[in-house]
C-alpha positions as protocol buffer text, in pm:
chain_id: "A"
residue {
  index: 1
  type: MET
  ca { x: -441 y: -952 z: 19 }
}
residue {
  index: 2
  type: TYR
  ca { x: -744 y: -737 z: 68 }
}
residue {
  index: 3
  type: GLY
  ca { x: -857 y: -365 z: -51 }
}
residue {
  index: 4
  type: HIS
  ca { x: -734 y: -231 z: 299 }
}
residue {
  index: 5
  type: GLN
  ca { x: -429 y: -366 z: 306 }
}
residue {
  index: 6
  type: ILE
  ca { x: -319 y: -280 z: -56 }
}
residue {
  index: 7
  type: TYR
  ca { x: -349 y: 65 z: 50 }
}
residue {
  index: 8
  type: GLN
  ca { x: -89 y: 50 z: 349 }
}
residue {
  index: 9
  type: LEU
  ca { x: 176 y: -17 z: 33 }
}
residue {
  index: 10
  type: SER
  ca { x: 391 y: 213 z: -92 }
}
residue {
  index: 11
  type: ALA
  ca { x: 285 y: 262 z: -460 }
}
residue {
  index: 12
  type: ASN
  ca { x: 622 y: 111 z: -587 }
}
residue {
  index: 13
  type: ASP
  ca { x: 523 y: -188 z: -373 }
}
residue {
  index: 14
  type: ARG
  ca { x: 153 y: -175 z: -457 }
}
residue {
  index: 15
  type: ALA
  ca { x: 221 y: -177 z: -866 }
}
residue {
  index: 16
  type: LYS
  ca { x: 491 y: -453 z: -755 }
}
residue {
  index: 17
  type: PHE
  ca { x: 213 y: -667 z: -610 }
}
residue {
  index: 18
  type: LEU
  ca { x: -82 y: -587 z: -876 }
}
residue {
  index: 19
  type: ASN
  ca { x: 178 y: -647 z: -1192 }
}
residue {
  index: 20
  type: GLU
  ca { x: 225 y: -1000 z: -1040 }
}
residue {
  index: 21
  type: GLU
  ca { x: -110 y: -1097 z: -954 }
}
residue {
  index: 22
  type: LEU
  ca { x: -192 y: -970 z: -1279 }
}
residue {
  index: 23
  type: LYS
  ca { x: 46 y: -1221 z: -1472 }
}
residue {
  index: 24
  type: LYS
  ca { x: -177 y: -1484 z: -1343 }
}
residue {
  index: 25
  type: GLU
  ca { x: -409 y: -1659 z: -1583 }
}
residue {
  index: 26
  type: GLU
  ca { x: -719 y: -1664 z: -1370 }
}
residue {
  index: 27
  type: TYR
  ca { x: -701 y: -1247 z: -1393 }
}
residue {
  index: 28
  type: ARG
  ca { x: -756 y: -1178 z: -1751 }
}
residue {
  index: 29
  type: GLU
  ca { x: -823 y: -851 z: -1683 }
}
residue {
  index: 30
  type: LEU
  ca { x: -774 y: -522 z: -1392 }
}
residue {
  index: 31
  type: LYS
  ca { x: -1137 y: -531 z: -1328 }
}
residue {
  index: 32
  type: GLN
  ca { x: -1117 y: -963 z: -1210 }
}
residue {
  index: 33
  type: LEU
  ca { x: -838 y: -838 z: -984 }
}
residue {
  index: 34
  type: ALA
  ca { x: -988 y: -574 z: -793 }
}
residue {
  index: 35
  type: ASN
  ca { x: -1304 y: -722 z: -767 }
}
residue {
  index: 36
  type: GLU
  ca { x: -1116 y: -1035 z: -566 }
}
residue {
  index: 37
  type: LEU
  ca { x: -947 y: -761 z: -343 }
}
residue {
  index: 38
  type: MET
  ca { x: -1291 y: -589 z: -314 }
}
residue {
  index: 39
  type: VAL
  ca { x: -1136 y: -244 z: -456 }
}
residue {
  index: 40
  type: ASP
  ca { x: -1320 y: -64 z: -680 }
}
residue {
  index: 41
  type: GLU
  ca { x: -1093 y: -34 z: -1014 }
}
residue {
  index: 42
  type: THR
  ca { x: -1162 y: 314 z: -1095 }
}
residue {
  index: 43
  type: ASP
  ca { x: -1049 y: 418 z: -716 }
}
residue {
  index: 44
  type: LEU
  ca { x: -770 y: 180 z: -763 }
}
residue {
  index: 45
  type: ARG
  ca { x: -669 y: 322 z: -1106 }
}
residue {
  index: 46
  type: GLU
  ca { x: -695 y: 721 z: -1007 }
}
residue {
  index: 47
  type: ASP
  ca { x: -496 y: 631 z: -661 }
}
residue {
  index: 48
  type: MET
  ca { x: -216 y: 470 z: -855 }
}
residue {
  index: 49
  type: ALA
  ca { x: -213 y: 752 z: -1121 }
}
residue {
  index: 50
  type: ILE
  ca { x: -180 y: 994 z: -864 }
}
residue {
  index: 51
  type: THR
  ca { x: 159 y: 888 z: -810 }
}
residue {
  index: 52
  type: GLY
  ca { x: 256 y: 829 z: -1190 }
}
residue {
  index: 53
  type: TRP
  ca { x: 147 y: 444 z: -1173 }
}
residue {
  index: 54
  type: TYR
  ca { x: -103 y: 424 z: -1504 }
}
residue {
  index: 55
  type: TYR
  ca { x: -276 y: 88 z: -1562 }
}
residue {
  index: 56
  type: ILE
  ca { x: -191 y: -18 z: -1958 }
}
residue {
  index: 57
  type: VAL
  ca { x: -482 y: -224 z: -2114 }
}
residue {
  index: 58
  type: GLU
  ca { x: -282 y: -361 z: -2367 }
}
residue {
  index: 59
  type: LEU
  ca { x: -19 y: -437 z: -2148 }
}
residue {
  index: 60
  type: LYS
  ca { x: -243 y: -563 z: -1882 }
}
residue {
  index: 61
  type: ARG
  ca { x: 29 y: -399 z: -1618 }
}
residue {
  index: 62
  type: PHE
  ca { x: 82 y: -138 z: -1430 }
}
residue {
  index: 63
  type: MET
  ca { x: 343 y: 149 z: -1553 }
}
residue {
  index: 64
  type: LYS
  ca { x: 531 y: 430 z: -1388 }
}
residue {
  index: 65
  type: ILE
  ca { x: 523 y: 735 z: -1618 }
}
residue {
  index: 66
  type: GLU
  ca { x: 682 y: 1042 z: -1551 }
}
residue {
  index: 67
  type: ALA
  ca { x: 667 y: 1423 z: -1734 }
}
residue {
  index: 68
  type: ASN
  ca { x: 967 y: 1566 z: -1761 }
}
residue {
  index: 69
  type: GLN
  ca { x: 904 y: 1944 z: -1637 }
}
residue {
  index: 70
  type: ALA
  ca { x: 1079 y: 2211 z: -1857 }
}
residue {
  index: 71
  type: SER
  ca { x: 1294 y: 2430 z: -1568 }
}
């Protein structure tokens, strides 16, 4: 899969795909995966953050973080 294809996935499917890829031994960090996909790591992180998915370096995965809004 390449950059233009990954952005066609829903955010949830994109996170699932990225997290599965990040489990592979050849990707020690997100930067390596981003390079392989031919996307900018910062752009990828920012795009995912828009929908509440944040890359957690210590966990080496994207996590969905939702803020509760007070009524």
